[in-house]
Tab-separated table of C-alpha atoms in Angstrom:
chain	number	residue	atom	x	y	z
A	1	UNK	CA	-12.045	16.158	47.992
A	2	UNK	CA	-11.695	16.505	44.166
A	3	UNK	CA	-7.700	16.659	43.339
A	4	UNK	CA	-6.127	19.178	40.454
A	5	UNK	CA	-9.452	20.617	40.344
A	6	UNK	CA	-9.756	23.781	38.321
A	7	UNK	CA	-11.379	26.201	40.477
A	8	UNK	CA	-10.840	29.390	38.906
A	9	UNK	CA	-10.658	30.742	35.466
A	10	UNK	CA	-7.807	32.789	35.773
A	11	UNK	CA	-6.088	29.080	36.706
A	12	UNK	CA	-7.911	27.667	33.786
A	13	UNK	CA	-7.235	30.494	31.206
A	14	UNK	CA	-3.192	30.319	32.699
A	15	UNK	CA	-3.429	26.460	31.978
A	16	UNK	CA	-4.525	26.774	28.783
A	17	UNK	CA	-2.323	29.296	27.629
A	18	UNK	CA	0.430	26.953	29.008
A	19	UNK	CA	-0.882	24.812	26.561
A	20	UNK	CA	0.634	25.845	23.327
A	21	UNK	CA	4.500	26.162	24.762
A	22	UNK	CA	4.372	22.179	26.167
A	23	UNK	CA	7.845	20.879	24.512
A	24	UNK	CA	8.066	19.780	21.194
A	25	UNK	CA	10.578	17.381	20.231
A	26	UNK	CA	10.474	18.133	16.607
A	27	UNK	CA	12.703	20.403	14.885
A	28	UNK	CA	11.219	23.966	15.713
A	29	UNK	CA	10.180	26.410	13.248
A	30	UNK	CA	13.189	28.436	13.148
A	31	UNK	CA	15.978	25.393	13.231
A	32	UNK	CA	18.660	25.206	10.709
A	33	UNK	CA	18.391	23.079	7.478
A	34	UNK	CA	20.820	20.956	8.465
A	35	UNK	CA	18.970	20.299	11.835
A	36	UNK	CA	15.977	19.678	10.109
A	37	UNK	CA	17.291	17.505	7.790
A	38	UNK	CA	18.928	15.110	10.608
A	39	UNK	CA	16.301	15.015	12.134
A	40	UNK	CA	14.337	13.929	9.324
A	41	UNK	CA	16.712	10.837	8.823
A	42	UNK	CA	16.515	9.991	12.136
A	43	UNK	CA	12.916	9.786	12.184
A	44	UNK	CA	13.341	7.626	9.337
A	45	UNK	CA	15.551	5.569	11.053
A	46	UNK	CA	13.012	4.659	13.338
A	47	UNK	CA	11.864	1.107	13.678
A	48	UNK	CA	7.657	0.715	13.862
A	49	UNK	CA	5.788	-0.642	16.971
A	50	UNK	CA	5.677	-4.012	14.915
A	51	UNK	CA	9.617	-4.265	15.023
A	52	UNK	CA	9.827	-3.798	11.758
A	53	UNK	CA	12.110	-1.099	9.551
A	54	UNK	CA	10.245	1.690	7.816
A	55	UNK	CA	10.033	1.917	4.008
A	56	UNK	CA	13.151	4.292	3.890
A	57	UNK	CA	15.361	2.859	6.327
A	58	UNK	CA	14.539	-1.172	4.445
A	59	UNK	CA	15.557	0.540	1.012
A	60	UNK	CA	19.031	2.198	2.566
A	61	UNK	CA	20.014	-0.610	3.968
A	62	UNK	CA	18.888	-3.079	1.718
A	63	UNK	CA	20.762	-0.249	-1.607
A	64	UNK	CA	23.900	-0.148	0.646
A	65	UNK	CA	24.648	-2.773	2.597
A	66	UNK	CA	23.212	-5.658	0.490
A	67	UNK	CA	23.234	-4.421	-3.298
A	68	UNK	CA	26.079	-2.247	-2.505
A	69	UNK	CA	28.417	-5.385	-1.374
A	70	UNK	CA	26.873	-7.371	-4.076
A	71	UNK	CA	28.150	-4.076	-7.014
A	72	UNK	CA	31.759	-3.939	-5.260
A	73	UNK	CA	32.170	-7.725	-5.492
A	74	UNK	CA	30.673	-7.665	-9.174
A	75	UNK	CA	33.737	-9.687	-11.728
A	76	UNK	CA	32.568	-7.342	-14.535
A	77	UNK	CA	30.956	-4.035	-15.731
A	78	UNK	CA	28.000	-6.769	-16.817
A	79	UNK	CA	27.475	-7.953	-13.028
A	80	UNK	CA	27.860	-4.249	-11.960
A	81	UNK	CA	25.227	-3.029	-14.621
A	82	UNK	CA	22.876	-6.167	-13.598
A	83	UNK	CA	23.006	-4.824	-10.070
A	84	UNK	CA	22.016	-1.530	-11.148
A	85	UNK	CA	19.141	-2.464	-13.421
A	86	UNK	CA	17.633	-5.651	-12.153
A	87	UNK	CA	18.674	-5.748	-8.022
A	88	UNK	CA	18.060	-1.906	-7.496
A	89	UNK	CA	14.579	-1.554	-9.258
A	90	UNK	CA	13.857	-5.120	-7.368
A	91	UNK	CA	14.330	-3.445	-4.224
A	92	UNK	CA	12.579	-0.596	-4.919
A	93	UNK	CA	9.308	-2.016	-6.033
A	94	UNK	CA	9.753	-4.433	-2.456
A	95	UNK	CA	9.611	-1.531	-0.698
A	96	UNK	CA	7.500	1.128	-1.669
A	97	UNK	CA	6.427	0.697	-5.398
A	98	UNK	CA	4.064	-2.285	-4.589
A	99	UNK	CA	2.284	-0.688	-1.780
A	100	UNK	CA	2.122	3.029	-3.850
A	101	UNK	CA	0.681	0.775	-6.745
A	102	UNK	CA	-1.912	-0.982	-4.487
A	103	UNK	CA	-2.487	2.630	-3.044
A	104	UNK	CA	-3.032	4.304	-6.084
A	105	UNK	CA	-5.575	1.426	-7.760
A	106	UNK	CA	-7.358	1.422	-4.839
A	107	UNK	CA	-8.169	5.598	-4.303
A	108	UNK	CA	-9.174	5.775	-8.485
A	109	UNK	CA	-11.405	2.557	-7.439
A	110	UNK	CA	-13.094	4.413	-4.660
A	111	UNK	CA	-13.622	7.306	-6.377
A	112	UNK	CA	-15.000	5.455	-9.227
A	113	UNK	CA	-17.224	3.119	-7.687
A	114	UNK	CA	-18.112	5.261	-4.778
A	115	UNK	CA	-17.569	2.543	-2.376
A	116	UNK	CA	-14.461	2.959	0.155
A	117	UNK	CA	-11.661	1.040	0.090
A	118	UNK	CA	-8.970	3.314	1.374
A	119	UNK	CA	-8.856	5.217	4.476
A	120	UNK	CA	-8.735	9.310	3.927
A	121	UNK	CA	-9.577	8.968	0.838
A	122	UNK	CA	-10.345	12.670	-0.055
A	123	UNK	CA	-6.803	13.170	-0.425
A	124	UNK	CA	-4.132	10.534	-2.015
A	125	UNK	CA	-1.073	11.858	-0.123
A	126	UNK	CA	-2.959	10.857	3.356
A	127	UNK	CA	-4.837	7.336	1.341
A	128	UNK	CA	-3.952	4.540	2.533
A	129	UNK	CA	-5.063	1.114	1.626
A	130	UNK	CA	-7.254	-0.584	4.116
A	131	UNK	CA	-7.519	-4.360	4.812
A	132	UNK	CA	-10.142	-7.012	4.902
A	133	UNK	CA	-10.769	-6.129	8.756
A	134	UNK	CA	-11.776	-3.145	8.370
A	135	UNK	CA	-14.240	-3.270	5.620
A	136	UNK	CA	-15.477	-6.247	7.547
A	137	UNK	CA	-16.244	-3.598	10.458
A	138	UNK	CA	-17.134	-0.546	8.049
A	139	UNK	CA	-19.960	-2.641	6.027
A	140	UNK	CA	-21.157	-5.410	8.292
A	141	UNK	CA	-22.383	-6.546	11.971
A	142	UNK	CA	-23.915	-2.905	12.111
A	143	UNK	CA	-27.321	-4.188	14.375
A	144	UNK	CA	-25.431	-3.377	17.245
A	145	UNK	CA	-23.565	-0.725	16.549
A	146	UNK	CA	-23.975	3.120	17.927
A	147	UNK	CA	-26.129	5.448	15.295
A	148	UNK	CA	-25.644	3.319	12.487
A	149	UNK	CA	-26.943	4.893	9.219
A	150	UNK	CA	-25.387	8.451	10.380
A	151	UNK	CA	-22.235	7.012	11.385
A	152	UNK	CA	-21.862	4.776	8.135
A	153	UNK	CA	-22.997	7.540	5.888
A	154	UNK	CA	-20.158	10.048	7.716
A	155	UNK	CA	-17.667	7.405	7.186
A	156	UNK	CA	-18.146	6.874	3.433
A	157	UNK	CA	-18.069	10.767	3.090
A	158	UNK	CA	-14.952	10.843	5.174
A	159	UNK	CA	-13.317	8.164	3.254
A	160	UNK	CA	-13.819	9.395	-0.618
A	161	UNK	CA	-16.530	7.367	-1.444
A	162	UNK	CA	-20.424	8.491	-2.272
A	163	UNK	CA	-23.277	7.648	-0.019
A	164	UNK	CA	-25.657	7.269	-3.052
A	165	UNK	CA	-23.403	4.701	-4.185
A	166	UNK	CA	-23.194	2.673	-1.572
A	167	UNK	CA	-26.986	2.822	-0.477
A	168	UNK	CA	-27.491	1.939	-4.478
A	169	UNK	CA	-25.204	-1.095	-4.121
A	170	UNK	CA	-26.908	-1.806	-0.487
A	171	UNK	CA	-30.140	-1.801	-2.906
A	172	UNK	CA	-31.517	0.731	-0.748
A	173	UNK	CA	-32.228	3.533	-3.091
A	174	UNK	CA	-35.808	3.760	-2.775
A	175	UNK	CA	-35.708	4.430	0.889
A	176	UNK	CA	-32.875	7.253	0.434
A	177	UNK	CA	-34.986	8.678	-1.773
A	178	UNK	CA	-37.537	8.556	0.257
A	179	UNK	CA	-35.644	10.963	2.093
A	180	UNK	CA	-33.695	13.155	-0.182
A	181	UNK	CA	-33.014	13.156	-4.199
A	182	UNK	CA	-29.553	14.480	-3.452
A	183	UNK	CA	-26.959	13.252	-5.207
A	184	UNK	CA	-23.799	15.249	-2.944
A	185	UNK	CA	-22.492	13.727	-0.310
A	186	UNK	CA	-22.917	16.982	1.752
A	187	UNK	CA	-26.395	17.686	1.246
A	188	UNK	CA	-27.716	13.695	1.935
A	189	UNK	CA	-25.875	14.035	5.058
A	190	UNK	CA	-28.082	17.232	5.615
A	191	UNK	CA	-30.614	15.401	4.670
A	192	UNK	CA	-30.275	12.151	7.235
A	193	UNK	CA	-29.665	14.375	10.252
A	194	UNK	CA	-33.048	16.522	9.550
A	195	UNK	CA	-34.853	13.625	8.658
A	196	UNK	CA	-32.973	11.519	12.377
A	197	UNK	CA	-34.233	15.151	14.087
A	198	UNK	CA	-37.198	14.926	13.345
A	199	UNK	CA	-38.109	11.653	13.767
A	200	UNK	CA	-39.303	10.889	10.167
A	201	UNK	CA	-40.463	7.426	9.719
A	202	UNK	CA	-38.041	7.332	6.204
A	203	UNK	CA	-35.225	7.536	8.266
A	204	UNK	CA	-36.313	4.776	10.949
A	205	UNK	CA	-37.397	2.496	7.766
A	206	UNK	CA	-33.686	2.972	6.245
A	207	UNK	CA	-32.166	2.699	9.042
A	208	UNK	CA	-33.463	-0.782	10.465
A	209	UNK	CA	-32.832	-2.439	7.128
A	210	UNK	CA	-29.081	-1.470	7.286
A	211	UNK	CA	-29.479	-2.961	11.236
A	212	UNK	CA	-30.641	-6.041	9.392
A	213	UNK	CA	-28.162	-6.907	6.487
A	214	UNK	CA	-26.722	-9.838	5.812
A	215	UNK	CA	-23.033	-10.221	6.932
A	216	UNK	CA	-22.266	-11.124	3.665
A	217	UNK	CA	-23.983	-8.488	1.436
A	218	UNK	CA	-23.131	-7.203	-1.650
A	219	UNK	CA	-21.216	-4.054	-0.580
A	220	UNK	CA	-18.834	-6.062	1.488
A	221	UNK	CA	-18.562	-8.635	-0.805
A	222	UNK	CA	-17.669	-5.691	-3.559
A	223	UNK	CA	-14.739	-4.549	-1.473
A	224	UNK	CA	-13.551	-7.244	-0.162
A	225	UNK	CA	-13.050	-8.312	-4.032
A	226	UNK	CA	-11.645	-5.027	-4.881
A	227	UNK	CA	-9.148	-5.079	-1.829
A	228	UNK	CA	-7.968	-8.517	-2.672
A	229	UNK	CA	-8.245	-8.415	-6.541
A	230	UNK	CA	-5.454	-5.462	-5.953
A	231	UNK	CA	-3.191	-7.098	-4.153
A	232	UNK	CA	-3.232	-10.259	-6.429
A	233	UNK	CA	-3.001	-7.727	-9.102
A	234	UNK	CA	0.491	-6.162	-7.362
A	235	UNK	CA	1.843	-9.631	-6.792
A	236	UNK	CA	1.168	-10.342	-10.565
A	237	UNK	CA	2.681	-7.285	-11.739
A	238	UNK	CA	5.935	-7.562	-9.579
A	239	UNK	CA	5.843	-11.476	-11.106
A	240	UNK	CA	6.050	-10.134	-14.584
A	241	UNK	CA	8.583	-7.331	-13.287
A	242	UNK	CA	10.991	-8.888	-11.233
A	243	UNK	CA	10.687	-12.474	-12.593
A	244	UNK	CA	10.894	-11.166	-16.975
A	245	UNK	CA	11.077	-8.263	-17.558
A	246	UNK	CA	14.307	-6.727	-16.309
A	247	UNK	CA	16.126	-10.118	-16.541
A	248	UNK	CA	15.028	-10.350	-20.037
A	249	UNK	CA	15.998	-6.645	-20.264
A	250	UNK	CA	19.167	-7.493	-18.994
A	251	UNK	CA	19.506	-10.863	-21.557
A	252	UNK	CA	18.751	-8.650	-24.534
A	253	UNK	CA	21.445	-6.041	-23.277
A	254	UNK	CA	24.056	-8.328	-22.890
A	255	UNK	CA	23.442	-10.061	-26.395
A	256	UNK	CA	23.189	-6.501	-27.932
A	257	UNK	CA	26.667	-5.882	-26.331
A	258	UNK	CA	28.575	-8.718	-27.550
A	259	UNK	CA	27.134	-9.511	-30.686
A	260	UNK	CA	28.379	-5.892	-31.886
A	261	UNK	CA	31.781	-7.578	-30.430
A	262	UNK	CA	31.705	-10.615	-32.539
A	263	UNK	CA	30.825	-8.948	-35.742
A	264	UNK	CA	33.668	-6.819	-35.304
A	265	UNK	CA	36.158	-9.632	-34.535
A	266	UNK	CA	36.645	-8.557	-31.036
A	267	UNK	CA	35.796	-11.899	-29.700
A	268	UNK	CA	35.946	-15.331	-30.889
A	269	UNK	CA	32.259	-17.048	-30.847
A	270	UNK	CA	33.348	-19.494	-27.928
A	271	UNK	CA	33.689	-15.834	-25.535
A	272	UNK	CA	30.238	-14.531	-26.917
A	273	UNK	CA	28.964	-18.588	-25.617
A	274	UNK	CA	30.586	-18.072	-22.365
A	275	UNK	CA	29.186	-14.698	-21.604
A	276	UNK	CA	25.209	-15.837	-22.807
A	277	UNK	CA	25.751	-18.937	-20.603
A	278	UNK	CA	27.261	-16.848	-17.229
A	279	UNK	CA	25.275	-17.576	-14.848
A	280	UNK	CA	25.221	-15.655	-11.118
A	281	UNK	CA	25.198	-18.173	-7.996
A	282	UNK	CA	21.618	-18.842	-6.524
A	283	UNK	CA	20.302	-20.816	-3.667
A	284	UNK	CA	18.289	-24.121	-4.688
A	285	UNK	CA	16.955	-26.480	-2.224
A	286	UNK	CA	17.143	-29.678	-2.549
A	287	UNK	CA	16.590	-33.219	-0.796
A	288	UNK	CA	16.223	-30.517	2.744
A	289	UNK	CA	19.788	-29.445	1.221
A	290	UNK	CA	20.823	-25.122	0.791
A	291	UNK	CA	23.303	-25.146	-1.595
A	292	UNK	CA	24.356	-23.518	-4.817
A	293	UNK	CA	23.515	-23.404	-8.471
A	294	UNK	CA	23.857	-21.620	-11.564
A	295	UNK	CA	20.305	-20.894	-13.389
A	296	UNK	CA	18.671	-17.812	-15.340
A	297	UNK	CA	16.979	-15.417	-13.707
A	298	UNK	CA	14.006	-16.385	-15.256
A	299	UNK	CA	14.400	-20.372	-14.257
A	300	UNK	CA	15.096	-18.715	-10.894
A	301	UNK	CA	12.331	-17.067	-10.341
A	302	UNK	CA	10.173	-20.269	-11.406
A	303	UNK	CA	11.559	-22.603	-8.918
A	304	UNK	CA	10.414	-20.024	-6.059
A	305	UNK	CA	6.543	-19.396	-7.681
A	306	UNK	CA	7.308	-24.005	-7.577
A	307	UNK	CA	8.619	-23.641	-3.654
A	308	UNK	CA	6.405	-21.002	-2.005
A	309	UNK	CA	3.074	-22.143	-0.230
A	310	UNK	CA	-0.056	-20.110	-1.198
A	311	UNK	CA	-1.335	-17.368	0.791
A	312	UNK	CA	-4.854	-18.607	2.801
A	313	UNK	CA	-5.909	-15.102	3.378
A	314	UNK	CA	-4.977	-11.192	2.290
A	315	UNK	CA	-4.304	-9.893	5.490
């Protein structure tokens, strides 16, 4: 007895028409603005599978309910504008401008080098930036694997990257050749699935010495460096941000501010002192101890690069 079996086409064209008006719990073409728009915050409200918040949600809550208690409990327009242009931009780049800038480096690298690093990489709105494990599985351990040359060669095309490239880099360019002089992604692909047709011994040559890499060969290594030299590159760059930059910014502002003050006579020297030395409250640990201290934002910064433990992998 076979059960829901399909045993007539009229039942099978009925189910299939039935098809396109399953439920949809999105808003539907013809919804309101203001339906569409709640909707979109709520999906945005969403936590992920991991438990975490999305990129939206973190920067809401971490603008209003953090920064924002931080700007209404601010003693002067100074704290207030520090908020503004040192804790907002802080988390910002936390957020989203980190992983856009690790994004970004890593589609012009694929396009440039020809070798994949991003996932979708035809298009940047749908890139994103893939990690160690899966250029691990993309570029090694392929003896086993199902239709290897085909499948790698369809993968690199589907990603942004350029088969010639990455055969090149292989060191494999003789035996591509061997095959086709093509230099479009399209047309070698053409080219491999003739060749795989009809059996041509170029094809069954190129293909066993990709079986037979080394684990560790030169196109993995490549990408492997490129992923990880762009994230070191993003932590550096929110370093020079977030630990100089605006606090210097916001140094130099201040300074600007008051020394206008003091040449005018507005304030004695002794104020313009006090309002260089103000210092916001930080926490420091020490002896196993959380407590409070005044520092720069600068020395701040230093004693966590001092505190945190190095990172044993870029997962």
């Amino acid at each position: 007895m076979k059960v829901n079996n399909i045993s007539s086409q009229a039942y099978k064209t009925s189910y299939a028409n039935n098809q396109s008006s399953k439920p949809s719990f999105g808003a539907a073409p013809n919804t309101s603005m203001a339906r569409k728009a709640f909707e979109y915050v709520g999906e945005h409200c969403n936590i992920d599978p991991s438990g975490s918040l999305k990129r939206v949600m973190f920067f809401i809550v971490g603008t209003v309910f953090m920064l924002g208690g931080r700007f209404f409990e601010s003693r002067d327009n100074d704290e207030k504008r520090e908020v503004v242009t040192r804790d907002v931009p802080a988390v910002a780049l936390s957020c989203a401008g980190a992983p856009f800038l690790n994004k970004a480096i890593a589609y012009e690298l694929t396009k440039h080098s020809g070798i994949p690093i991003v996932t979708n990489g035809k298009k940047f709105s749908k890139t994103a930036f893939t990690s160690q494990k899966q250029l691990t599985d993309w570029y090694s351990n392929l003896k086993n694997a199902d239709n290897p040359l085909i499948n790698l060669s369809e993968m690199v095309e589907r990603n942004g990257g350029n088969i010639r490239k990455v055969m090149k880099k292989f060191g494999f360019a003789k035996e591509l050749d061997a095959i086709t002089n093509a230099t479009d992604n399209t047309a070698i692909l053409d080219a491999l699935k003739n060749a795989q047709r009809n059996g041509k011994e170029s094809f069954k040559v190129l293909e066993e010495l990709l079986k037979n890499i080394s684990a560790d060969n030169k196109v993995l290594k490549f990408a492997k460096n490129c992923q990880a030299g762009i994230k070191l590159g993003g932590i550096a760059m929110m370093a020079g941000v977030l630990g100089y930059f605006l606090p210097h910014l916001n140094i130099v502002t201040t300074k600007k501010k008051y020394q206008k003050k003091l040449d005018e006579g507005k304030i004695t020297e002794e104020d313009f002192q006090k309002k260089m030395m103000r210092t916001s409250p930080v926490f420091r640990v020490s002896s196993g101890v959380l407590s409070f201290h005044n520092t720069s934002a600068i020395r701040t910064f230093k004693n966590l690069l001092s505190m945190a433990e190095p990172s044993s992998h870029f997962e």
